[in-house]
mmCIF file of C-alpha atoms in Angstrom:
data_model
loop_
_atom_site.group_PDB
_atom_site.id
_atom_site.type_symbol
_atom_site.label_atom_id
_atom_site.label_comp_id
_atom_site.label_asym_id
_atom_site.label_seq_id
_atom_site.Cartn_x
_atom_site.Cartn_y
_atom_site.Cartn_z
ATOM 1 C CA MET A 26 97.403 94.399 75.509
ATOM 2 C CA THR A 27 95.017 94.808 78.506
ATOM 3 C CA LYS A 28 96.588 95.120 81.875
ATOM 4 C CA ILE A 29 95.330 91.464 82.912
ATOM 5 C CA ASN A 30 96.785 90.337 79.961
ATOM 6 C CA GLN A 31 100.002 91.973 80.988
ATOM 7 C CA ILE A 32 99.798 90.205 84.239
ATOM 8 C CA ARG A 33 99.679 86.656 82.561
ATOM 9 C CA HIS A 34 102.527 87.928 80.245
ATOM 10 C CA PHE A 35 104.438 88.305 83.255
ATOM 11 C CA LEU A 36 103.255 85.282 84.843
ATOM 12 C CA SER A 37 104.367 83.187 81.616
ATOM 13 C CA GLN A 38 108.013 85.032 81.837
ATOM 14 C CA GLN A 39 108.475 83.806 85.584
ATOM 15 C CA ASP A 40 106.803 80.277 84.953
ATOM 16 C CA ALA A 41 103.902 81.037 87.805
ATOM 17 C CA LYS A 42 100.424 80.259 87.436
ATOM 18 C CA LEU A 43 98.580 82.985 89.226
ATOM 19 C CA ALA A 44 98.900 86.506 90.573
ATOM 20 C CA ILE A 45 97.098 87.665 94.081
ATOM 21 C CA PHE A 46 96.014 91.448 94.728
ATOM 22 C CA SER A 47 94.734 92.557 97.629
ATOM 23 C CA ASP A 48 95.296 96.348 97.326
ATOM 24 C CA PRO A 49 91.930 98.035 96.425
ATOM 25 C CA VAL A 50 93.888 100.728 94.383
ATOM 26 C CA THR A 51 95.602 98.189 92.452
ATOM 27 C CA ILE A 52 92.461 96.222 91.841
ATOM 28 C CA ASN A 53 90.512 99.473 90.440
ATOM 29 C CA TYR A 54 93.572 99.936 88.126
ATOM 30 C CA LEU A 55 93.318 96.390 86.459
ATOM 31 C CA THR A 56 89.384 95.983 86.618
ATOM 32 C CA GLY A 57 87.897 99.728 87.008
ATOM 33 C CA PHE A 58 86.084 98.546 90.060
ATOM 34 C CA ALA A 59 86.765 100.625 93.296
ATOM 35 C CA CYS A 60 85.700 99.015 96.658
ATOM 36 C CA ASP A 61 87.066 99.965 100.171
ATOM 37 C CA PRO A 62 86.293 96.458 101.567
ATOM 38 C CA HIS A 63 87.075 98.362 105.392
ATOM 39 C CA GLU A 64 88.140 95.639 107.410
ATOM 40 C CA ARG A 65 86.858 92.663 105.596
ATOM 41 C CA GLN A 66 88.622 90.817 102.445
ATOM 42 C CA LEU A 67 89.246 91.731 99.176
ATOM 43 C CA PHE A 68 91.202 89.927 96.835
ATOM 44 C CA PHE A 69 91.511 89.658 92.680
ATOM 45 C CA PHE A 70 92.891 86.488 91.442
ATOM 46 C CA VAL A 71 94.542 86.488 88.311
ATOM 47 C CA TYR A 72 95.567 83.450 86.598
ATOM 48 C CA ARG A 73 97.740 82.792 83.693
ATOM 49 C CA ASP A 74 95.710 80.118 81.773
ATOM 50 C CA LEU A 75 92.144 80.537 83.645
ATOM 51 C CA ALA A 76 89.771 83.216 83.774
ATOM 52 C CA PRO A 77 90.394 85.958 86.791
ATOM 53 C CA VAL A 78 88.379 85.716 89.971
ATOM 54 C CA LEU A 79 87.492 88.393 92.347
ATOM 55 C CA PHE A 80 86.537 88.004 95.539
ATOM 56 C CA VAL A 81 84.437 90.615 97.666
ATOM 57 C CA PRO A 82 82.457 91.357 100.673
ATOM 58 C CA ALA A 83 79.166 89.905 99.915
ATOM 59 C CA LEU A 84 77.567 93.265 99.641
ATOM 60 C CA GLU A 85 79.606 94.252 96.911
ATOM 61 C CA VAL A 86 78.816 91.334 94.846
ATOM 62 C CA ALA A 87 76.162 92.867 92.845
ATOM 63 C CA ARG A 88 77.703 96.009 92.194
ATOM 64 C CA ALA A 89 80.844 94.173 90.733
ATOM 65 C CA THR A 90 79.040 91.808 89.117
ATOM 66 C CA SER A 91 76.947 94.609 86.934
ATOM 67 C CA GLN A 92 80.582 95.993 86.379
ATOM 68 C CA LEU A 93 82.838 93.014 85.104
ATOM 69 C CA ASP A 94 82.559 90.226 82.758
ATOM 70 C CA PHE A 95 84.731 87.561 84.950
ATOM 71 C CA PRO A 96 83.346 85.310 88.058
ATOM 72 C CA VAL A 97 82.687 87.155 91.530
ATOM 73 C CA PHE A 98 82.279 85.692 94.517
ATOM 74 C CA GLY A 99 81.305 87.192 97.818
ATOM 75 C CA TYR A 100 81.305 86.481 101.575
ATOM 76 C CA ILE A 101 78.914 87.133 104.601
ATOM 77 C CA ASP A 102 80.210 88.196 107.816
ATOM 78 C CA SER A 103 79.655 85.163 109.533
ATOM 79 C CA GLU A 104 81.265 82.896 107.087
ATOM 80 C CA ASN A 105 85.185 82.041 106.979
ATOM 81 C CA PRO A 106 86.535 83.963 104.044
ATOM 82 C CA TRP A 107 89.570 81.434 103.526
ATOM 83 C CA GLU A 108 87.358 78.618 103.706
ATOM 84 C CA LYS A 109 85.074 80.668 100.999
ATOM 85 C CA ILE A 110 88.220 81.587 98.708
ATOM 86 C CA LYS A 111 89.379 78.258 98.827
ATOM 87 C CA ALA A 112 85.821 76.732 97.480
ATOM 88 C CA VAL A 113 85.296 79.157 94.949
ATOM 89 C CA LEU A 114 88.701 79.171 93.350
ATOM 90 C CA PRO A 115 89.320 76.942 90.096
ATOM 91 C CA THR A 116 92.460 75.595 91.546
ATOM 92 C CA THR A 117 94.901 76.514 94.176
ATOM 93 C CA ASP A 118 97.701 74.606 92.872
ATOM 94 C CA SER A 119 100.541 76.728 91.995
ATOM 95 C CA PRO A 120 104.074 75.997 93.129
ATOM 96 C CA THR A 121 104.726 79.859 92.918
ATOM 97 C CA LEU A 122 102.576 82.406 93.261
ATOM 98 C CA TYR A 123 102.945 86.290 93.181
ATOM 99 C CA ALA A 124 101.604 88.921 95.696
ATOM 100 C CA GLU A 125 101.794 92.513 96.603
ATOM 101 C CA PHE A 126 103.999 92.316 99.376
ATOM 102 C CA ASP A 127 103.826 95.908 100.178
ATOM 103 C CA HIS A 128 99.927 95.553 100.877
ATOM 104 C CA LEU A 129 99.708 92.313 102.831
ATOM 105 C CA ASN A 130 99.250 92.502 106.461
ATOM 106 C CA VAL A 131 99.938 89.320 108.545
ATOM 107 C CA THR A 132 96.179 88.246 108.734
ATOM 108 C CA LYS A 133 96.103 88.188 104.876
ATOM 109 C CA PHE A 134 99.064 86.640 104.214
ATOM 110 C CA GLN A 135 98.715 83.887 106.892
ATOM 111 C CA GLY A 136 95.042 83.479 105.274
ATOM 112 C CA LEU A 137 96.663 83.003 101.870
ATOM 113 C CA GLN A 138 99.053 80.472 103.613
ATOM 114 C CA SER A 139 96.320 78.403 104.630
ATOM 115 C CA ILE A 140 94.986 78.058 101.029
ATOM 116 C CA PHE A 141 98.167 77.735 98.981
ATOM 117 C CA SER A 142 101.124 75.743 99.846
ATOM 118 C CA GLY A 143 103.445 77.339 96.908
ATOM 119 C CA ARG A 144 106.240 79.682 97.326
ATOM 120 C CA PHE A 145 105.266 83.282 97.529
ATOM 121 C CA GLU A 146 107.166 86.118 95.290
ATOM 122 C CA ASN A 147 106.801 89.503 95.756
ATOM 123 C CA LEU A 148 104.811 91.279 92.976
ATOM 124 C CA THR A 149 104.819 95.004 94.119
ATOM 125 C CA PRO A 150 107.984 95.679 92.117
ATOM 126 C CA TYR A 151 106.011 94.735 88.506
ATOM 127 C CA ILE A 152 102.938 96.683 89.794
ATOM 128 C CA GLN A 153 104.918 99.643 90.436
ATOM 129 C CA SER A 154 106.517 99.384 87.172
ATOM 130 C CA MET A 155 103.269 99.192 85.451
ATOM 131 C CA ARG A 156 101.939 101.962 87.208
ATOM 132 C CA LEU A 157 104.785 104.288 86.614
ATOM 133 C CA ILE A 158 104.504 105.470 83.180
ATOM 134 C CA LYS A 159 100.885 107.283 83.032
ATOM 135 C CA SER A 160 98.889 106.999 79.810
ATOM 136 C CA GLU A 161 97.464 110.036 78.042
ATOM 137 C CA ASP A 162 94.267 109.393 79.185
ATOM 138 C CA GLU A 163 95.482 109.170 83.011
ATOM 139 C CA ILE A 164 97.233 112.712 82.553
ATOM 140 C CA LYS A 165 93.998 113.917 81.147
ATOM 141 C CA LYS A 166 92.381 112.961 84.359
ATOM 142 C CA MET A 167 95.178 114.024 86.706
ATOM 143 C CA LEU A 168 94.984 117.639 85.092
ATOM 144 C CA ILE A 169 91.143 117.599 86.258
ATOM 145 C CA THR A 170 91.994 116.628 89.632
ATOM 146 C CA GLY A 171 94.883 119.408 89.891
ATOM 147 C CA ASP A 172 92.457 121.699 88.300
ATOM 148 C CA TYR A 173 89.952 121.317 91.262
ATOM 149 C CA ALA A 174 93.185 121.452 93.644
ATOM 150 C CA ASP A 175 93.702 125.017 92.591
ATOM 151 C CA LYS A 176 89.922 125.986 93.060
ATOM 152 C CA ALA A 177 90.296 124.277 96.518
ATOM 153 C CA VAL A 178 93.203 126.354 97.497
ATOM 154 C CA GLN A 179 91.505 129.347 96.045
ATOM 155 C CA VAL A 180 88.400 128.850 98.651
ATOM 156 C CA GLY A 181 91.125 128.884 101.258
ATOM 157 C CA PHE A 182 92.247 132.301 100.219
ATOM 158 C CA ASN A 183 89.057 133.485 100.010
ATOM 159 C CA ASN A 184 88.600 132.660 103.824
ATOM 160 C CA ILE A 185 91.653 134.055 105.188
ATOM 161 C CA SER A 186 91.032 136.207 108.324
ATOM 162 C CA LEU A 187 92.465 136.755 111.553
ATOM 163 C CA GLN A 188 89.179 135.863 113.299
ATOM 164 C CA VAL A 189 89.379 132.289 111.849
ATOM 165 C CA THR A 190 91.143 129.117 113.098
ATOM 166 C CA GLU A 191 93.245 126.787 110.823
ATOM 167 C CA THR A 192 90.254 124.234 110.964
ATOM 168 C CA ASP A 193 87.729 127.138 110.243
ATOM 169 C CA ILE A 194 89.251 127.222 106.786
ATOM 170 C CA ILE A 195 89.681 123.600 106.383
ATOM 171 C CA ALA A 196 85.875 123.462 106.897
ATOM 172 C CA GLN A 197 85.228 125.977 104.242
ATOM 173 C CA ILE A 198 87.438 124.267 101.637
ATOM 174 C CA GLU A 199 86.068 120.789 102.263
ATOM 175 C CA PHE A 200 82.407 122.117 102.211
ATOM 176 C CA GLU A 201 82.838 123.738 99.108
ATOM 177 C CA MET A 202 84.600 121.018 97.539
ATOM 178 C CA LYS A 203 81.653 118.608 98.212
ATOM 179 C CA LYS A 204 79.119 121.363 96.647
ATOM 180 C CA GLN A 205 81.350 121.170 93.645
ATOM 181 C CA GLY A 206 81.195 117.216 93.552
ATOM 182 C CA ILE A 207 84.449 116.324 95.099
ATOM 183 C CA SER A 208 83.325 113.697 97.737
ATOM 184 C CA LYS A 209 86.633 113.093 98.740
ATOM 185 C CA MET A 210 90.151 115.080 99.539
ATOM 186 C CA SER A 211 93.369 113.118 98.682
ATOM 187 C CA PHE A 212 94.466 113.401 102.272
ATOM 188 C CA GLU A 213 93.865 115.388 105.746
ATOM 189 C CA THR A 214 93.586 118.817 104.503
ATOM 190 C CA MET A 215 96.382 121.016 106.247
ATOM 191 C CA VAL A 216 95.914 124.484 106.635
ATOM 192 C CA LEU A 217 99.051 125.637 109.398
ATOM 193 C CA THR A 218 99.656 129.497 110.682
ATOM 194 C CA GLY A 219 102.838 130.837 111.896
ATOM 195 C CA ASN A 220 105.058 128.486 113.933
ATOM 196 C CA ASN A 221 102.697 125.440 113.142
ATOM 197 C CA ALA A 222 103.885 125.234 109.515
ATOM 198 C CA ALA A 223 107.491 124.917 111.033
ATOM 199 C CA ASN A 224 106.499 121.371 111.326
ATOM 200 C CA PRO A 225 106.408 119.582 107.984
ATOM 201 C CA HIS A 226 103.351 117.347 109.084
ATOM 202 C CA GLY A 227 101.722 120.070 111.672
ATOM 203 C CA ILE A 228 98.606 119.094 112.688
ATOM 204 C CA PRO A 229 95.909 122.025 112.337
ATOM 205 C CA GLY A 230 93.809 122.935 115.225
ATOM 206 C CA THR A 231 91.723 126.068 116.684
ATOM 207 C CA ASN A 232 94.847 128.273 116.192
ATOM 208 C CA LYS A 233 93.721 131.442 115.097
ATOM 209 C CA ILE A 234 95.407 132.702 111.917
ATOM 210 C CA GLU A 235 98.510 134.918 112.798
ATOM 211 C CA ASN A 236 99.139 138.622 111.527
ATOM 212 C CA ASN A 237 102.352 139.169 110.115
ATOM 213 C CA ALA A 238 103.196 135.461 109.572
ATOM 214 C CA LEU A 239 103.045 132.835 106.806
ATOM 215 C CA LEU A 240 100.440 130.607 106.259
ATOM 216 C CA LEU A 241 100.674 127.346 104.834
ATOM 217 C CA PHE A 242 98.076 125.224 102.678
ATOM 218 C CA ASP A 243 98.577 121.693 101.607
ATOM 219 C CA LEU A 244 95.653 120.083 100.172
ATOM 220 C CA GLY A 245 94.599 117.615 97.236
ATOM 221 C CA VAL A 246 91.214 115.992 95.846
ATOM 222 C CA GLU A 247 90.555 112.776 94.401
ATOM 223 C CA THR A 248 88.006 112.316 91.513
ATOM 224 C CA LEU A 249 88.115 110.164 88.167
ATOM 225 C CA GLY A 250 89.978 107.646 90.506
ATOM 226 C CA TYR A 251 93.148 109.820 90.421
ATOM 227 C CA THR A 252 94.378 112.318 92.944
ATOM 228 C CA SER A 253 96.205 115.566 93.446
ATOM 229 C CA ASP A 254 98.396 117.167 95.811
ATOM 230 C CA MET A 255 99.770 121.003 96.419
ATOM 231 C CA THR A 256 101.207 123.039 98.874
ATOM 232 C CA ARG A 257 101.186 126.993 98.716
ATOM 233 C CA THR A 258 102.314 129.339 101.717
ATOM 234 C CA VAL A 259 101.056 132.745 101.238
ATOM 235 C CA ALA A 260 101.647 136.018 103.843
ATOM 236 C CA VAL A 261 99.571 137.438 106.070
ATOM 237 C CA GLY A 262 100.089 141.109 106.815
ATOM 238 C CA LYS A 263 103.484 142.055 106.641
ATOM 239 C CA PRO A 264 105.643 139.338 107.630
ATOM 240 C CA ASP A 265 109.221 140.330 108.431
ATOM 241 C CA GLN A 266 112.029 140.020 105.632
ATOM 242 C CA PHE A 267 113.466 136.692 106.893
ATOM 243 C CA LYS A 268 110.327 135.058 106.179
ATOM 244 C CA ILE A 269 110.047 136.606 102.848
ATOM 245 C CA ASP A 270 113.691 135.641 102.278
ATOM 246 C CA ILE A 271 113.132 131.972 103.104
ATOM 247 C CA TYR A 272 110.055 132.191 101.067
ATOM 248 C CA ASN A 273 112.051 133.156 98.169
ATOM 249 C CA LEU A 274 114.559 130.789 98.626
ATOM 250 C CA CYS A 275 112.307 127.761 98.778
ATOM 251 C CA LEU A 276 110.631 129.079 95.833
ATOM 252 C CA GLU A 277 114.114 129.432 94.034
ATOM 253 C CA ALA A 278 114.968 125.536 95.255
ATOM 254 C CA GLN A 279 111.365 124.288 93.597
ATOM 255 C CA MET A 280 112.197 126.197 90.323
ATOM 256 C CA ALA A 281 115.730 125.132 89.671
ATOM 257 C CA ALA A 282 114.160 121.487 90.274
ATOM 258 C CA MET A 283 111.524 121.680 87.740
ATOM 259 C CA ASP A 284 113.538 123.469 85.005
ATOM 260 C CA PHE A 285 116.036 120.581 85.500
ATOM 261 C CA ILE A 286 113.739 117.641 85.145
ATOM 262 C CA LYS A 287 113.564 115.938 81.489
ATOM 263 C CA PRO A 288 113.695 112.631 80.240
ATOM 264 C CA GLY A 289 117.095 111.163 81.113
ATOM 265 C CA VAL A 290 118.085 112.601 84.106
ATOM 266 C CA THR A 291 117.810 110.640 87.287
ATOM 267 C CA ALA A 292 115.292 111.036 90.552
ATOM 268 C CA ALA A 293 118.485 111.528 92.515
ATOM 269 C CA GLU A 294 119.814 114.729 90.419
ATOM 270 C CA VAL A 295 116.395 116.304 90.363
ATOM 271 C CA ASP A 296 116.572 116.333 93.997
ATOM 272 C CA ALA A 297 119.970 117.613 94.200
ATOM 273 C CA ALA A 298 119.024 120.406 92.085
ATOM 274 C CA ALA A 299 116.627 121.703 94.770
ATOM 275 C CA ARG A 300 118.623 120.664 97.616
ATOM 276 C CA GLN A 301 121.714 122.519 96.415
ATOM 277 C CA VAL A 302 120.310 126.112 96.164
ATOM 278 C CA ILE A 303 118.609 125.431 99.978
ATOM 279 C CA GLU A 304 122.443 124.010 101.107
ATOM 280 C CA LYS A 305 124.345 126.722 99.095
ATOM 281 C CA ALA A 306 122.209 129.366 101.558
ATOM 282 C CA GLY A 307 123.235 127.400 104.437
ATOM 283 C CA TYR A 308 119.839 126.060 105.508
ATOM 284 C CA GLY A 309 120.425 122.611 104.405
ATOM 285 C CA GLU A 310 119.560 121.026 107.658
ATOM 286 C CA TYR A 311 116.076 122.489 107.317
ATOM 287 C CA PHE A 312 115.034 120.773 104.082
ATOM 288 C CA ASN A 313 114.492 117.601 106.006
ATOM 289 C CA HIS A 314 112.780 115.006 103.761
ATOM 290 C CA ARG A 315 112.644 113.851 100.123
ATOM 291 C CA LEU A 316 111.849 116.387 97.179
ATOM 292 C CA GLY A 317 108.896 114.540 95.940
ATOM 293 C CA HIS A 318 106.837 111.214 95.602
ATOM 294 C CA GLY A 319 105.131 109.620 92.481
ATOM 295 C CA ILE A 320 101.348 110.550 92.481
ATOM 296 C CA GLY A 321 98.584 108.720 90.398
ATOM 297 C CA MET A 322 95.412 106.663 91.650
ATOM 298 C CA ASP A 323 97.312 106.821 94.960
ATOM 299 C CA VAL A 324 98.538 110.353 96.353
ATOM 300 C CA HIS A 325 101.999 108.763 97.375
ATOM 301 C CA GLU A 326 103.227 106.217 95.309
ATOM 302 C CA PHE A 327 106.084 105.149 93.651
ATOM 303 C CA PRO A 328 108.958 106.883 92.745
ATOM 304 C CA SER A 329 110.633 108.611 95.291
ATOM 305 C CA ILE A 330 112.756 111.821 93.965
ATOM 306 C CA MET A 331 115.263 111.668 96.633
ATOM 307 C CA ALA A 332 119.326 111.165 97.044
ATOM 308 C CA GLY A 333 120.285 107.823 96.438
ATOM 309 C CA ASN A 334 117.544 107.100 93.548
ATOM 310 C CA ASP A 335 118.962 106.287 90.387
ATOM 311 C CA LEU A 336 115.744 106.101 88.336
ATOM 312 C CA VAL A 337 116.329 107.644 85.307
ATOM 313 C CA LEU A 338 113.056 109.760 84.463
ATOM 314 C CA GLU A 339 110.804 108.949 81.452
ATOM 315 C CA GLU A 340 108.200 110.692 79.675
ATOM 316 C CA GLY A 341 104.900 110.226 81.567
ATOM 317 C CA MET A 342 106.113 109.962 84.971
ATOM 318 C CA CYS A 343 104.366 111.877 87.647
ATOM 319 C CA PHE A 344 105.371 113.028 91.074
ATOM 320 C CA SER A 345 105.734 115.945 93.375
ATOM 321 C CA VAL A 346 108.397 118.702 93.843
ATOM 322 C CA GLU A 347 108.028 119.846 97.020
ATOM 323 C CA PRO A 348 111.053 121.590 98.754
ATOM 324 C CA GLY A 349 110.845 122.843 102.173
ATOM 325 C CA ILE A 350 112.459 125.089 104.783
ATOM 326 C CA TYR A 351 111.305 124.080 108.482
ATOM 327 C CA ILE A 352 112.846 126.477 111.009
ATOM 328 C CA PRO A 353 111.325 125.568 114.477
ATOM 329 C CA GLU A 354 110.009 128.501 116.334
ATOM 330 C CA LYS A 355 110.613 130.941 113.315
ATOM 331 C CA VAL A 356 109.062 130.035 110.050
ATOM 332 C CA GLY A 357 107.887 127.294 107.863
ATOM 333 C CA VAL A 358 107.561 127.225 104.095
ATOM 334 C CA ARG A 359 106.772 124.424 101.501
ATOM 335 C CA ILE A 360 106.004 125.144 97.816
ATOM 336 C CA GLU A 361 104.515 121.836 96.036
ATOM 337 C CA ASP A 362 103.237 121.260 92.544
ATOM 338 C CA CYS A 363 102.754 117.391 90.935
ATOM 339 C CA GLY A 364 103.190 117.366 87.312
ATOM 340 C CA TYR A 365 104.164 114.956 84.458
ATOM 341 C CA VAL A 366 107.512 114.562 82.731
ATOM 342 C CA THR A 367 107.100 115.597 78.911
ATOM 343 C CA LYS A 368 109.640 115.001 76.109
ATOM 344 C CA ASP A 369 111.320 118.067 77.186
ATOM 345 C CA GLY A 370 110.512 118.848 80.595
ATOM 346 C CA PHE A 371 107.633 118.854 83.622
ATOM 347 C CA LYS A 372 104.352 120.409 83.340
ATOM 348 C CA PRO A 373 102.551 120.789 86.460
ATOM 349 C CA PHE A 374 99.069 119.679 87.393
ATOM 350 C CA THR A 375 98.300 122.898 89.249
ATOM 351 C CA GLN A 376 98.746 126.243 88.234
ATOM 352 C CA THR A 377 98.022 128.503 91.435
ATOM 353 C CA PRO A 378 100.700 131.373 91.530
ATOM 354 C CA LYS A 379 103.815 131.161 93.371
ATOM 355 C CA ASP A 380 104.916 134.555 93.537
ATOM 356 C CA LEU A 381 104.567 135.247 97.345
ATOM 357 C CA LEU A 382 100.899 136.225 97.906
ATOM 358 C CA TYR A 383 99.848 138.819 100.717
ATOM 359 C CA PHE A 384 96.606 138.968 102.435
ATOM 360 C CA GLU A 385 95.390 141.732 104.754
ATOM 361 C CA GLY A 386 95.853 140.773 108.624
#
């Protein structure tokens, strides 16, 4: 069953006629057509009993038409997109409509309400369930993105020097990735030195790389429509034993979680497997985020690997395992791999070694 037919089957089960998609990533997932509309309107209308319709900015019509075998319509900037949508759709009659609530802003929702008089229901949970289990082809693509992340972090390692700044290293990483054909990173690359790494979402700047300190890299790439995400923390010079002990504790927690993962356990249990290691050592308050997040076409997607989530893991689910310990003004460590659940365990997409690596200061 094709993905679009899955949506039609869902609509039949719900006795509804129409599903409306507004998230560009979901539209790419369903159709293979990738488009960033920026501030313009992009919608994919899937009818239960009629051909689907893609509505795009006018400058995307030719490209979409060449890739797709169903109707594509567009609008120019001076046109009212809602009037144009109403004019081109085969029907706007549907007592119940499904839409991606997690992606609809107020402008989009009010625009759709001006076209459709039916009751809107949330389609997001169903799309999350569709995207939750990755196919063999998807996992192959994610292994490739993981390999590029390994290459990217190695570029970072090769540029470690006390004479450069965090952003100097980031520039080298992203420049080299461009040379290798990677047009986009999954998110803003982070290189954080010393105390700056003690902020889980620290902001890289013109800080020169510190000697006798830890250095954190958090990065990923986007290619083949899929993303990667990894974190490594390394030593520059000779950090004190306290910093080394915190690093080893974080690694122990990550390995405990990764070793625990298999089909049948819950997301909450995986989080607990890592968190208990850190709490037992007395640093639980410094691990202040969930253990992991889903990954796929989006770098952060369903599910969350965290306390309170009783989702039972299944083969083909993909997510991160990233415990962190952040002690303000002292040390920050995070170690992260994304991977997928196999029939008897967990296989990471990234392979960069995790024993603490030392670089000359």
